[in-house]
């Protein structure tokens, strides 16, 4: 009987506590929203001091600084462009910055992706970037999206921001971001950098053309080069990333001079900037015209026949009997079989590391039929022929080379060369862990 009473009493207590908790949660909510409203409409002392050097600009002022504070920007890609652009956006006091990336930090990133450091190699890029930016500016909100942007999540994520910075490096994602930004009516600040050159423009802003207006169809996959294959200088991505931040800030402020309907070309070798006038919005553009035929996001990897990642993609141009594995090639080396190995990487890459006795003839020379007699003389020094193999960094260019050389060899009555599948990356992974990887 006594125990029953005790239980009843305890249950009553819990009910009261629950009621109190509910009231407190509601109070907290109201307080928070009051606080945020007051906060968002004025600058605190830290902010006044921190941003004073830009607030005194006639183009910004307190009014402009508050606009930056209330703004939200999504930076897609925490790499060569995403690092400098988010750095300047965070420094300038953009109130909410989202950083989206699916990747982890690698040593090959550090020469240009300066938010990442030796101590963050192996960590998620979004976390590495966030910790750097949070140390720079504690007054802003930083949100991380550790994911690949896809047709399934793009609209939900982009919806939460005012402006999108495209800091990615692949065609499929460019189309995806373009279409999603058109559908959600968000400006898209698009940049790219490769080797010593960079480009920049703003899509979907003040009646500017969209990416599809300019490029209705994707380029053939084999014509697209990424930083892993083509190389890039960090200072060049730094220039373009900083300019992306600048355009974003101008859009938020509502200032004039935004790169609309123009493409800015930067030549880092000559230190020149060029402005190209872009053609006007396409009246029958499938996505941004008045009557678009494309109203839902599609499968962009299929549309572009390319992976939607900045990772090196694996082409498959040859049949199995036109290729050998690194294990088979190792066997052939161990047996001391005489052969010719052609390495089709660029000269600088060849100088970094190479397999013994390989001959360097870069892919461009092969495709342009330069040094062909020299090559054929190696392959067939007398009436006989040596088996010939082609290798490159990842096994893509070597396939192109084999494809190009096969009819030439056949014409001369020679057996066509074979591709070493997966290239030097496969060699490091499967045969010799000490062989440098890059
Ligand atoms: Zn369009």
Coordinates of C-alpha atoms and ligand atoms in Angstrom, one line a residue:
X1 CA 0.0 0.0 0.0
X2 CA 2.8 2.4 1.0
X3 CA 4.8 1.5 -2.1
X4 CA 1.8 2.2 -4.3
X5 CA 1.4 5.7 -2.8
X6 CA 5.1 6.3 -3.4
X7 CA 4.9 5.4 -7.0
X8 CA 1.9 7.7 -7.5
X9 CA 3.8 10.6 -5.9
X10 CA 6.8 10.0 -8.1
X11 CA 4.6 9.9 -11.2
X12 CA 3.1 13.2 -10.2
X13 CA 6.5 14.7 -9.7
X14 CA 7.6 13.6 -13.2
X15 CA 4.5 15.1 -14.8
X16 CA 5.2 18.4 -13.1
X17 CA 8.9 18.3 -14.1
X18 CA 7.9 17.5 -17.7
X19 CA 5.5 20.5 -17.7
X20 CA 8.2 22.8 -16.3
X21 CA 10.7 21.5 -18.8
X22 CA 8.3 22.2 -21.7
X23 CA 7.8 25.7 -20.5
X24 CA 11.5 26.3 -20.1
X25 CA 12.2 25.0 -23.6
X26 CA 9.6 27.4 -25.0
X27 CA 11.1 30.3 -23.0
X28 CA 14.6 29.5 -24.3
X29 CA 13.3 29.4 -27.8
X30 CA 11.7 32.8 -27.5
X31 CA 14.8 34.3 -25.9
X32 CA 17.1 32.8 -28.6
X33 CA 15.0 34.2 -31.4
X34 CA 14.9 37.7 -29.7
X35 CA 18.6 37.5 -29.2
X36 CA 19.2 36.5 -32.8
X37 CA 16.9 39.2 -34.1
X38 CA 18.7 41.9 -32.1
X39 CA 22.1 40.5 -32.9
X40 CA 21.5 40.2 -36.6
X41 CA 20.4 43.8 -36.9
X42 CA 23.5 45.3 -35.2
X43 CA 27.2 44.8 -35.0
X44 CA 28.8 43.9 -31.7
X45 CA 32.1 45.5 -30.5
X46 CA 34.2 42.6 -31.8
X47 CA 32.6 42.9 -35.2
X48 CA 33.0 46.6 -35.4
X49 CA 36.7 46.3 -34.7
X50 CA 37.2 43.2 -36.8
X51 CA 35.5 44.5 -39.9
X52 CA 36.4 48.2 -39.5
X53 CA 38.9 48.3 -42.4
X54 CA 36.2 47.2 -44.8
X55 CA 33.3 49.0 -43.1
X56 CA 35.0 52.3 -43.8
X57 CA 34.8 51.6 -47.6
X58 CA 32.1 53.6 -49.2
X59 CA 31.0 50.3 -51.0
X60 CA 30.3 48.6 -47.7
X61 CA 29.5 50.7 -44.6
X62 CA 27.7 49.3 -41.6
X63 CA 24.7 48.7 -43.8
X64 CA 26.8 46.5 -46.1
X65 CA 28.5 44.7 -43.2
X66 CA 25.0 43.7 -41.8
X67 CA 24.1 42.4 -45.3
X68 CA 27.2 40.2 -45.2
X69 CA 26.3 39.1 -41.6
X70 CA 22.8 38.0 -42.7
X71 CA 24.0 36.3 -45.8
X72 CA 24.6 32.6 -46.3
X73 CA 26.9 31.0 -48.9
X74 CA 27.5 27.4 -49.9
X75 CA 31.0 26.6 -51.1
X76 CA 30.9 23.3 -53.0
X77 CA 34.4 21.8 -52.8
X78 CA 37.0 22.4 -50.1
X79 CA 39.9 22.1 -52.5
X80 CA 42.1 24.5 -54.6
X81 CA 39.3 27.0 -55.1
X82 CA 37.1 26.3 -52.1
X83 CA 40.0 27.0 -49.6
X84 CA 40.8 30.5 -50.8
X85 CA 37.2 31.5 -51.5
X86 CA 35.9 30.3 -48.1
X87 CA 38.9 31.9 -46.4
X88 CA 38.0 35.3 -47.7
X89 CA 34.3 34.8 -47.2
X90 CA 34.9 33.9 -43.5
X91 CA 37.3 36.8 -43.1
X92 CA 34.8 39.2 -44.5
X93 CA 32.1 38.1 -42.1
X94 CA 29.6 36.1 -44.1
X95 CA 27.2 35.1 -41.4
X96 CA 26.7 31.5 -42.4
X97 CA 29.1 29.5 -44.6
X98 CA 28.4 25.9 -45.7
X99 CA 31.4 23.8 -46.8
X100 CA 30.6 20.7 -48.9
X101 CA 33.1 18.1 -49.8
X102 CA 33.2 14.3 -49.8
X103 CA 36.9 13.8 -49.7
X104 CA 39.8 13.5 -47.2
X105 CA 42.9 15.6 -47.1
X106 CA 45.9 14.1 -49.0
X107 CA 49.5 15.2 -49.2
X108 CA 49.1 16.2 -52.9
X109 CA 46.5 18.8 -51.8
X110 CA 48.7 20.9 -49.6
X111 CA 50.5 22.9 -52.2
X112 CA 47.3 24.7 -53.1
X113 CA 44.6 23.9 -50.6
X114 CA 45.9 26.1 -47.8
X115 CA 43.2 25.5 -45.2
X116 CA 44.6 22.0 -44.8
X117 CA 47.8 21.3 -43.1
X118 CA 50.2 18.4 -42.6
X119 CA 48.5 17.6 -39.3
X120 CA 45.1 17.2 -41.0
X121 CA 46.2 14.8 -43.8
X122 CA 43.7 11.9 -43.6
X123 CA 41.0 13.9 -42.0
X124 CA 37.7 15.0 -43.7
X125 CA 38.4 18.1 -45.8
X126 CA 35.2 19.7 -44.4
X127 CA 36.4 19.3 -40.8
X128 CA 39.9 20.4 -41.6
X129 CA 38.6 23.5 -43.4
X130 CA 36.1 24.2 -40.6
X131 CA 38.7 24.1 -37.8
X132 CA 40.9 26.6 -39.7
X133 CA 38.1 29.0 -40.5
X134 CA 36.7 28.8 -36.9
X135 CA 40.1 29.9 -35.6
X136 CA 40.1 32.8 -38.0
X137 CA 36.5 34.0 -37.2
X138 CA 34.5 32.8 -34.2
X139 CA 31.7 35.3 -35.0
X140 CA 30.3 33.3 -38.0
X141 CA 28.4 30.1 -38.3
X142 CA 30.2 27.3 -40.2
X143 CA 28.2 24.3 -41.4
X144 CA 29.8 21.2 -42.9
X145 CA 28.3 18.8 -45.4
X146 CA 30.6 15.7 -45.6
X147 CA 28.9 14.3 -48.7
X148 CA 29.1 14.3 -52.5
X149 CA 26.5 16.6 -54.0
X150 CA 24.0 14.5 -56.0
X151 CA 20.7 14.9 -57.7
X152 CA 19.1 13.5 -54.5
X153 CA 20.5 16.0 -52.0
X154 CA 21.4 19.1 -54.1
X155 CA 18.0 20.9 -53.8
X156 CA 17.7 20.3 -50.1
X157 CA 21.2 21.5 -49.3
X158 CA 21.3 24.5 -51.7
X159 CA 17.8 25.7 -50.6
X160 CA 19.4 26.6 -47.2
X161 CA 21.8 29.2 -48.7
X162 CA 21.6 32.5 -50.7
X163 CA 24.5 31.9 -53.1
X164 CA 26.5 29.0 -54.3
X165 CA 30.2 29.0 -55.1
X166 CA 31.1 26.3 -57.5
X167 CA 34.6 25.3 -56.5
X168 CA 34.5 21.8 -58.0
X169 CA 36.5 20.4 -60.8
X170 CA 34.3 18.1 -62.9
X171 CA 31.8 18.6 -65.6
X172 CA 28.9 16.5 -64.2
X173 CA 28.8 18.5 -61.0
X174 CA 28.9 21.8 -63.0
X175 CA 25.7 20.8 -64.8
X176 CA 24.1 19.6 -61.5
X177 CA 24.9 22.8 -59.7
X178 CA 23.8 24.9 -62.6
X179 CA 20.4 23.1 -62.9
X180 CA 19.8 23.1 -59.2
X181 CA 20.7 26.9 -58.9
X182 CA 18.4 27.7 -61.8
X183 CA 15.5 25.8 -60.3
X184 CA 16.0 27.5 -56.9
X185 CA 16.9 30.9 -58.4
X186 CA 20.2 31.1 -56.7
X187 CA 23.3 32.9 -58.2
X188 CA 26.1 30.5 -59.0
X189 CA 29.7 31.9 -58.8
X190 CA 31.6 29.5 -61.0
X191 CA 35.4 29.2 -61.2
X192 CA 38.0 26.8 -62.6
X193 CA 41.7 26.6 -62.7
X194 CA 44.1 24.3 -64.5
X195 CA 47.9 24.5 -65.0
X196 CA 48.6 28.2 -65.1
X197 CA 45.2 29.4 -66.3
X198 CA 41.9 30.2 -64.6
X199 CA 38.3 31.2 -65.5
X200 CA 35.5 32.9 -63.7
X201 CA 31.9 33.9 -64.3
X202 CA 28.6 34.3 -62.5
X203 CA 25.5 32.3 -63.7
X204 CA 21.8 32.8 -62.9
X205 CA 22.2 36.4 -61.7
X206 CA 20.4 39.4 -63.2
X207 CA 19.4 37.6 -66.3
X208 CA 22.8 36.3 -67.1
X209 CA 23.0 33.1 -69.2
X210 CA 23.2 29.8 -67.3
X211 CA 25.9 27.2 -67.9
X212 CA 23.6 25.2 -70.2
X213 CA 22.9 28.3 -72.3
X214 CA 26.6 28.3 -73.1
X215 CA 27.3 24.6 -73.1
X216 CA 24.1 22.7 -74.0
X217 CA 26.0 19.4 -74.4
X218 CA 28.9 18.1 -72.3
X219 CA 32.4 17.7 -73.9
X220 CA 33.6 14.2 -74.8
X221 CA 35.1 12.6 -71.6
X222 CA 38.6 12.0 -73.2
X223 CA 39.0 15.8 -73.8
X224 CA 38.6 16.7 -70.2
X225 CA 41.8 17.1 -68.1
X226 CA 41.8 17.3 -64.3
X227 CA 44.5 18.7 -61.9
X228 CA 45.7 15.2 -61.2
X229 CA 46.7 14.7 -64.9
X230 CA 47.2 18.3 -66.1
X231 CA 48.7 19.8 -63.0
X232 CA 47.9 23.2 -61.4
X233 CA 49.8 25.9 -59.6
X234 CA 48.6 26.9 -56.1
X235 CA 48.9 30.6 -56.7
X236 CA 46.6 30.3 -59.7
X237 CA 43.8 28.6 -57.8
X238 CA 44.4 31.2 -55.1
X239 CA 43.7 34.0 -57.6
X240 CA 40.5 32.5 -58.9
X241 CA 39.3 31.4 -55.4
X242 CA 39.8 35.0 -54.1
X243 CA 38.0 36.4 -57.1
X244 CA 35.1 34.0 -56.4
X245 CA 34.8 35.4 -52.9
X246 CA 34.9 39.0 -54.3
X247 CA 32.1 38.3 -56.7
X248 CA 30.0 36.6 -54.0
X249 CA 30.5 39.6 -51.7
X250 CA 29.5 42.1 -54.5
X251 CA 26.3 40.0 -55.1
X252 CA 25.4 40.1 -51.4
X253 CA 26.0 43.8 -51.2
X254 CA 24.0 44.4 -54.4
X255 CA 26.9 46.3 -55.8
X256 CA 27.5 46.9 -59.5
X257 CA 30.3 45.3 -61.6
X258 CA 29.4 41.7 -60.9
X259 CA 30.8 39.3 -63.6
X260 CA 27.5 38.8 -65.4
X261 CA 27.5 37.8 -69.0
X262 CA 31.2 38.0 -69.0
X263 CA 33.9 35.4 -68.7
X264 CA 37.1 36.5 -67.0
X265 CA 40.2 34.6 -68.3
X266 CA 43.4 34.7 -66.2
X267 CA 46.7 33.8 -67.7
X268 CA 49.1 33.2 -64.9
X269 CA 52.1 32.8 -67.2
X270 CA 51.7 36.2 -68.9
X271 CA 49.9 37.8 -65.8
X272 CA 47.0 39.0 -68.0
X273 CA 43.3 39.2 -67.4
X274 CA 40.9 39.1 -70.3
X275 CA 37.2 39.7 -70.3
X276 CA 35.1 37.8 -72.9
X277 CA 31.6 38.8 -73.6
X278 CA 29.4 35.8 -73.3
X279 CA 26.5 35.1 -75.6
X280 CA 23.1 36.1 -74.2
X281 CA 20.7 33.8 -72.4
X282 CA 19.5 31.1 -74.8
X283 CA 15.8 31.6 -75.5
X284 CA 15.2 27.9 -75.8
X285 CA 17.6 26.8 -73.0
X286 CA 16.3 23.5 -71.6
X287 CA 16.5 24.7 -68.0
X288 CA 16.5 28.5 -67.7
X289 CA 14.1 29.5 -70.5
X290 CA 10.5 30.5 -69.9
X291 CA 9.2 27.1 -70.7
X292 CA 12.0 24.7 -69.6
X293 CA 11.8 21.1 -70.6
X294 CA 14.1 20.1 -67.8
X295 CA 12.3 20.7 -64.5
X296 CA 13.8 17.9 -62.4
X297 CA 17.4 17.0 -61.7
X298 CA 18.7 14.2 -63.8
X299 CA 21.5 11.6 -63.7
X300 CA 24.4 13.8 -64.4
X301 CA 27.1 11.1 -64.5
X302 CA 25.1 9.4 -67.3
X303 CA 24.4 12.7 -69.1
X304 CA 28.1 13.5 -69.2
X305 CA 29.4 9.9 -69.4
X306 CA 31.8 11.0 -66.6
X307 CA 32.2 10.5 -62.9
X308 CA 30.9 13.4 -60.7
X309 CA 34.1 13.4 -58.6
X310 CA 37.4 15.2 -59.0
X311 CA 39.1 11.8 -58.6
X312 CA 40.8 10.5 -61.7
X313 CA 38.3 8.5 -63.6
X314 CA 39.1 5.2 -65.2
X315 CA 38.5 5.1 -68.9
X316 CA 37.8 1.8 -70.6
X317 CA 38.7 2.1 -74.2
X318 CA 40.3 -1.2 -74.9
X319 CA 39.2 -4.9 -74.8
X320 CA 40.8 -7.3 -72.3
X321 CA 43.2 -8.8 -74.9
X322 CA 44.7 -5.4 -75.7
X323 CA 45.8 -5.0 -72.1
X324 CA 48.0 -6.8 -69.5
X325 CA 48.0 -6.5 -65.7
X326 CA 50.9 -5.1 -63.7
X327 CA 51.3 -8.7 -62.3
X328 CA 51.8 -10.1 -65.8
X329 CA 54.2 -7.3 -66.6
X330 CA 56.2 -8.0 -63.4
X331 CA 56.4 -11.7 -64.4
X332 CA 57.7 -10.7 -67.8
X333 CA 60.4 -8.5 -66.2
X334 CA 61.4 -11.3 -63.8
X335 CA 61.7 -13.7 -66.7
X336 CA 64.1 -11.3 -68.3
X337 CA 61.9 -11.2 -71.5
X338 CA 63.1 -8.6 -74.0
X339 CA 60.5 -6.0 -74.7
X340 CA 59.9 -2.2 -75.2
X341 CA 58.1 -0.2 -72.5
X342 CA 56.8 3.2 -73.6
X343 CA 55.9 5.7 -70.9
X344 CA 53.5 8.2 -72.3
X345 CA 53.5 10.7 -69.4
X346 CA 54.8 14.2 -69.8
X347 CA 58.5 14.7 -69.5
X348 CA 58.3 16.3 -66.0
X349 CA 56.3 13.4 -64.7
X350 CA 58.7 10.9 -66.2
X351 CA 61.6 12.7 -64.5
X352 CA 59.9 12.4 -61.1
X353 CA 59.9 8.5 -61.3
X354 CA 59.9 5.8 -63.9
X355 CA 60.2 2.0 -64.4
X356 CA 63.6 0.6 -65.5
X357 CA 64.4 0.8 -69.2
X358 CA 61.2 2.6 -70.1
X359 CA 61.3 5.0 -73.0
X360 CA 59.5 8.4 -72.6
X361 CA 57.3 9.5 -75.5
X362 CA 54.6 11.8 -74.2
X363 CA 51.0 11.2 -75.3
X364 CA 50.8 14.4 -77.3
X365 CA 53.8 13.3 -79.4
X366 CA 52.1 9.9 -80.0
X367 CA 48.7 11.4 -81.0
X368 CA 50.4 13.9 -83.3
X369 CA 52.6 11.1 -84.9
X370 CA 55.8 12.8 -83.8
X371 CA 58.8 10.6 -83.0
X372 CA 57.0 7.7 -84.7
X373 CA 60.0 6.5 -86.7
X374 CA 62.1 6.6 -83.5
X375 CA 59.5 4.5 -81.7
X376 CA 59.2 2.0 -84.5
X377 CA 63.0 1.6 -84.7
X378 CA 63.0 0.6 -81.0
X379 CA 60.1 -1.8 -81.5
X380 CA 61.6 -3.5 -84.5
X381 CA 65.3 -2.9 -84.6
X382 CA 65.8 -5.6 -87.3
X383 CA 63.5 -8.1 -89.1
X384 CA 62.1 -9.2 -85.7
X385 CA 59.8 -7.4 -83.3
X386 CA 59.9 -6.9 -79.6
X387 CA 56.7 -7.1 -77.6
X388 CA 55.7 -3.5 -76.9
X389 CA 53.8 -2.2 -73.8
X390 CA 52.5 1.3 -73.0
X391 CA 52.2 2.7 -69.5
X392 CA 51.1 6.0 -67.9
X393 CA 50.2 7.3 -64.4
X394 CA 46.7 5.8 -64.1
X395 CA 46.1 3.8 -67.3
X396 CA 44.0 6.3 -69.3
X397 CA 46.5 8.0 -71.6
X398 CA 48.2 4.6 -72.2
X399 CA 44.9 3.3 -73.6
X400 CA 44.6 6.3 -75.9
X401 CA 48.1 5.7 -77.1
X402 CA 47.4 2.0 -77.8
X403 CA 44.3 2.9 -79.6
X404 CA 46.2 5.3 -81.8
X405 CA 49.2 3.1 -82.4
X406 CA 47.3 -0.1 -83.2
X407 CA 46.5 0.7 -86.8
X408 CA 49.9 2.2 -87.4
X409 CA 51.6 -1.0 -86.1
X410 CA 49.2 -3.2 -88.2
X411 CA 50.0 -1.3 -91.3
X412 CA 53.7 -2.1 -90.8
X413 CA 52.9 -5.8 -90.2
X414 CA 53.7 -5.5 -86.5
X415 CA 51.8 -6.8 -83.5
X416 CA 50.0 -3.9 -81.8
X417 CA 51.3 -2.7 -78.4
X418 CA 49.5 -3.6 -75.2
X419 CA 48.3 -1.3 -72.4
X420 CA 49.5 -1.9 -68.8
X421 CA 46.2 -1.7 -67.0
X422 CA 45.9 0.8 -64.2
X423 CA 49.4 2.3 -64.9
X424 CA 52.0 3.2 -62.3
X425 CA 49.3 3.6 -59.6
X426 CA 48.5 -0.1 -60.0
X427 CA 52.3 -0.8 -60.0
X428 CA 52.7 0.9 -56.6
X429 CA 49.5 -0.7 -55.1
X430 CA 50.1 -4.3 -56.3
X431 CA 53.8 -4.7 -57.0
X432 CA 56.1 -2.2 -55.4
X433 CA 54.9 -0.1 -52.5
X434 CA 58.1 2.0 -52.5
X435 CA 57.4 3.3 -56.0
X436 CA 56.4 7.0 -55.6
X437 CA 52.7 7.7 -56.1
X438 CA 51.3 11.1 -57.1
Ligands
LIG1 ZN1 20.2 28.5 -69.6

